[in-house]
mmCIF file of C-alpha atoms in Angstrom:
data_model
loop_
_atom_site.group_PDB
_atom_site.id
_atom_site.type_symbol
_atom_site.label_atom_id
_atom_site.label_comp_id
_atom_site.label_asym_id
_atom_site.label_seq_id
_atom_site.Cartn_x
_atom_site.Cartn_y
_atom_site.Cartn_z
ATOM 1 C CA ASN B 197 -214.726 -98.591 -25.511
ATOM 2 C CA VAL B 198 -217.361 -100.011 -23.180
ATOM 3 C CA SER B 199 -220.618 -101.331 -24.583
ATOM 4 C CA LEU B 200 -223.207 -103.988 -23.903
ATOM 5 C CA ASN B 201 -223.625 -107.115 -26.009
ATOM 6 C CA ASP B 202 -227.388 -106.697 -25.884
ATOM 7 C CA GLU B 203 -229.529 -107.607 -28.871
ATOM 8 C CA ASP B 204 -232.955 -106.996 -27.312
ATOM 9 C CA GLY B 205 -232.226 -103.798 -25.349
ATOM 10 C CA SER B 206 -232.984 -105.383 -21.989
ATOM 11 C CA GLU B 207 -229.524 -104.947 -20.422
ATOM 12 C CA THR B 208 -228.254 -101.878 -18.598
ATOM 13 C CA PHE B 209 -225.057 -100.995 -16.799
ATOM 14 C CA LYS B 210 -225.191 -101.358 -13.048
ATOM 15 C CA ASN B 211 -221.770 -99.699 -12.898
ATOM 16 C CA VAL B 212 -218.463 -99.313 -14.674
ATOM 17 C CA THR B 213 -215.376 -99.182 -12.458
ATOM 18 C CA ILE B 214 -211.922 -98.173 -13.691
ATOM 19 C CA VAL B 215 -208.848 -98.654 -11.505
ATOM 20 C CA LEU B 216 -205.657 -96.842 -12.585
ATOM 21 C CA GLY B 217 -202.239 -97.107 -11.018
ATOM 22 C CA THR B 218 -198.522 -96.860 -11.662
ATOM 23 C CA VAL B 219 -195.468 -98.378 -10.044
ATOM 24 C CA GLY B 220 -193.507 -95.113 -10.012
ATOM 25 C CA ASP B 221 -192.827 -92.758 -7.136
ATOM 26 C CA GLY B 222 -194.681 -89.885 -8.813
ATOM 27 C CA SER B 223 -198.293 -88.944 -8.410
ATOM 28 C CA VAL B 224 -201.266 -91.047 -9.468
ATOM 29 C CA PRO B 225 -202.698 -90.775 -12.995
ATOM 30 C CA LEU B 226 -204.938 -87.821 -13.801
ATOM 31 C CA VAL B 227 -208.482 -88.599 -14.936
ATOM 32 C CA GLN B 228 -211.102 -86.304 -16.403
ATOM 33 C CA PHE B 229 -214.362 -86.412 -18.306
ATOM 34 C CA PRO B 230 -214.581 -83.149 -20.303
ATOM 35 C CA ASN B 231 -217.951 -81.390 -20.021
ATOM 36 C CA SER B 232 -219.343 -84.250 -17.908
ATOM 37 C CA ALA B 233 -222.025 -82.156 -16.180
ATOM 38 C CA VAL B 234 -223.344 -80.919 -19.525
ATOM 39 C CA GLU B 235 -222.811 -83.958 -21.727
ATOM 40 C CA TYR B 236 -223.735 -86.718 -19.238
ATOM 41 C CA PRO B 237 -226.233 -85.268 -16.736
ATOM 42 C CA ASP B 238 -227.696 -88.711 -15.987
ATOM 43 C CA VAL B 239 -224.351 -90.266 -15.032
ATOM 44 C CA ASN B 240 -222.858 -90.148 -11.560
ATOM 45 C CA ILE B 241 -219.051 -90.074 -11.829
ATOM 46 C CA SER B 242 -217.042 -90.712 -8.676
ATOM 47 C CA ILE B 243 -213.248 -90.283 -8.766
ATOM 48 C CA THR B 244 -211.307 -91.208 -5.613
ATOM 49 C CA GLU B 245 -207.780 -92.178 -4.650
ATOM 50 C CA VAL B 246 -207.463 -95.478 -2.781
ATOM 51 C CA ASP B 247 -204.113 -96.977 -1.738
ATOM 52 C CA GLY B 248 -202.155 -95.102 -4.409
ATOM 53 C CA GLU B 249 -204.581 -95.875 -7.217
ATOM 54 C CA VAL B 250 -207.318 -93.831 -8.845
ATOM 55 C CA VAL B 251 -210.737 -95.488 -8.719
ATOM 56 C CA VAL B 252 -213.431 -94.172 -11.068
ATOM 57 C CA VAL B 253 -217.018 -95.422 -10.766
ATOM 58 C CA LEU B 254 -219.762 -94.537 -13.248
ATOM 59 C CA THR B 255 -223.429 -95.289 -12.611
ATOM 60 C CA GLY B 256 -226.582 -94.145 -14.345
ATOM 61 C CA ASN B 257 -227.904 -93.973 -17.898
ATOM 62 C CA THR B 258 -226.335 -96.711 -20.047
ATOM 63 C CA SER B 259 -225.958 -94.731 -23.295
ATOM 64 C CA GLN B 260 -224.482 -91.759 -21.428
ATOM 65 C CA ILE B 261 -222.012 -94.054 -19.621
ATOM 66 C CA GLU B 262 -220.896 -95.307 -23.040
ATOM 67 C CA GLU B 263 -220.476 -91.694 -24.237
ATOM 68 C CA ALA B 264 -218.593 -90.700 -21.084
ATOM 69 C CA MET B 265 -216.206 -93.620 -21.507
ATOM 70 C CA GLU B 266 -215.498 -92.471 -25.077
ATOM 71 C CA ALA B 267 -214.589 -89.005 -23.749
ATOM 72 C CA LEU B 268 -212.483 -90.261 -20.820
ATOM 73 C CA GLU B 269 -209.028 -88.652 -20.691
ATOM 74 C CA ILE B 270 -206.158 -90.249 -18.755
ATOM 75 C CA ALA B 271 -202.715 -88.672 -18.283
ATOM 76 C CA PRO B 272 -199.680 -89.567 -16.187
ATOM 77 C CA GLY B 273 -199.532 -87.900 -12.791
ATOM 78 C CA LEU B 274 -197.149 -85.017 -12.252
ATOM 79 C CA GLY B 275 -193.569 -86.301 -12.142
ATOM 80 C CA ASN B 276 -194.537 -89.876 -12.998
ATOM 81 C CA SER B 277 -193.315 -91.303 -16.283
ATOM 82 C CA GLU B 278 -194.246 -94.912 -15.519
ATOM 83 C CA ASP B 279 -196.759 -96.884 -17.584
ATOM 84 C CA ILE B 280 -200.354 -96.769 -16.339
ATOM 85 C CA ASP B 281 -201.991 -100.060 -15.345
ATOM 86 C CA VAL B 282 -205.725 -100.016 -16.104
ATOM 87 C CA THR B 283 -208.399 -102.457 -14.928
ATOM 88 C CA VAL B 284 -211.976 -102.028 -16.133
ATOM 89 C CA ILE B 285 -214.777 -103.823 -14.272
ATOM 90 C CA VAL B 286 -218.216 -103.721 -15.893
ATOM 91 C CA THR B 287 -221.378 -105.021 -14.248
ATOM 92 C CA ALA B 288 -224.542 -105.308 -16.336
ATOM 93 C CA ILE B 289 -228.084 -106.149 -15.290
ATOM 94 C CA GLU B 290 -230.600 -108.103 -17.360
ATOM 95 C CA SER B 291 -233.873 -106.262 -16.783
ATOM 96 C CA GLU B 292 -236.033 -108.982 -18.370
ATOM 97 C CA PRO B 293 -234.806 -112.407 -17.243
ATOM 98 C CA THR B 294 -236.724 -115.157 -18.989
ATOM 99 C CA GLU B 295 -239.385 -117.050 -17.094
ATOM 100 C CA SER B 296 -238.093 -120.377 -18.397
ATOM 101 C CA GLY B 297 -234.903 -119.998 -16.373
ATOM 102 C CA GLU B 298 -232.517 -119.339 -19.252
ATOM 103 C CA VAL B 299 -231.045 -116.439 -17.312
ATOM 104 C CA GLU B 300 -230.405 -117.659 -13.785
ATOM 105 C CA ILE B 301 -228.412 -114.645 -12.647
ATOM 106 C CA PRO B 302 -229.718 -111.366 -14.030
ATOM 107 C CA GLU B 303 -226.363 -109.694 -13.304
ATOM 108 C CA ALA B 304 -223.038 -110.264 -15.065
ATOM 109 C CA THR B 305 -219.578 -108.840 -14.397
ATOM 110 C CA THR B 306 -216.581 -108.823 -16.694
ATOM 111 C CA VAL B 307 -213.033 -107.624 -16.011
ATOM 112 C CA ASP B 308 -210.351 -106.551 -18.462
ATOM 113 C CA SER B 309 -206.869 -105.145 -17.853
ATOM 114 C CA PHE B 310 -204.355 -103.395 -20.069
ATOM 115 C CA ILE B 311 -201.401 -101.012 -19.890
ATOM 116 C CA ILE B 312 -201.190 -97.476 -21.251
ATOM 117 C CA PRO B 313 -197.533 -96.936 -22.220
ATOM 118 C CA VAL B 314 -196.043 -93.624 -21.088
ATOM 119 C CA ASP B 315 -192.946 -92.050 -22.628
ATOM 120 C CA PRO B 316 -190.400 -90.839 -20.055
ATOM 121 C CA ALA B 317 -190.655 -87.192 -19.024
ATOM 122 C CA ILE B 318 -188.454 -84.649 -20.775
ATOM 123 C CA THR B 319 -185.901 -83.246 -18.355
ATOM 124 C CA SER B 320 -184.068 -80.719 -20.540
ATOM 125 C CA THR B 321 -184.275 -76.962 -20.083
ATOM 126 C CA LEU B 322 -184.425 -74.150 -22.591
ATOM 127 C CA ASP B 323 -182.006 -71.238 -22.236
ATOM 128 C CA LEU B 324 -183.403 -67.982 -23.581
ATOM 129 C CA PRO B 325 -181.318 -64.838 -24.128
ATOM 130 C CA ASN B 326 -182.203 -61.632 -22.292
ATOM 131 C CA VAL B 327 -184.309 -59.356 -24.471
ATOM 132 C CA THR B 328 -184.362 -55.625 -23.810
ATOM 133 C CA GLY B 329 -186.211 -52.729 -25.371
ATOM 134 C CA PRO B 330 -188.480 -49.802 -24.536
ATOM 135 C CA GLU B 331 -191.513 -50.591 -22.422
ATOM 136 C CA ASP B 332 -193.904 -48.765 -24.770
ATOM 137 C CA PRO B 333 -192.451 -48.755 -28.295
ATOM 138 C CA VAL B 334 -193.411 -45.794 -30.469
ATOM 139 C CA ASN B 335 -195.293 -46.573 -33.679
ATOM 140 C CA GLU B 336 -195.397 -44.692 -37.014
ATOM 141 C CA THR B 337 -197.653 -41.924 -35.632
ATOM 142 C CA GLY B 338 -195.167 -41.131 -32.896
ATOM 143 C CA SER B 339 -197.341 -42.472 -30.096
ATOM 144 C CA GLY B 340 -197.615 -45.801 -28.399
ATOM 145 C CA ILE B 341 -201.269 -46.131 -29.541
ATOM 146 C CA ASP B 342 -202.266 -47.490 -32.946
ATOM 147 C CA LEU B 343 -205.300 -45.827 -34.491
ATOM 148 C CA LYS B 344 -207.327 -47.251 -37.326
ATOM 149 C CA LEU B 345 -209.955 -45.080 -38.968
ATOM 150 C CA ASP B 346 -212.487 -46.550 -41.348
#
């Protein structure tokens, strides 16, 4: 969850950056924001791969960034069962710095990191018996077509 600690409504997000990586030999984590174009039209979402990590940058409307972060889905990359290292970097801007100098820098950045544990991939297979039968089975009416009359 990403939100501002803003009591007077004068702070906005400059950007939210998420860096995701794993130590495994498999592919990088998968990232998606379901329905992002419809749900968050005022948020620019950039997803790129840099040096084996996924870098996601969100800019735009603060409340929609918060909603997009709530909807964020992260999954292990194909063939990678390693834990996912996540770093979130949030930069906020104070749009109304005080004239008395209480707010010297109208921009603040905070960084937090955590790990998403991933269970190892299942490597077993399922053996199914061969099933045979007529291609078009005949029903009660003697044809392969069911009719229902009301």
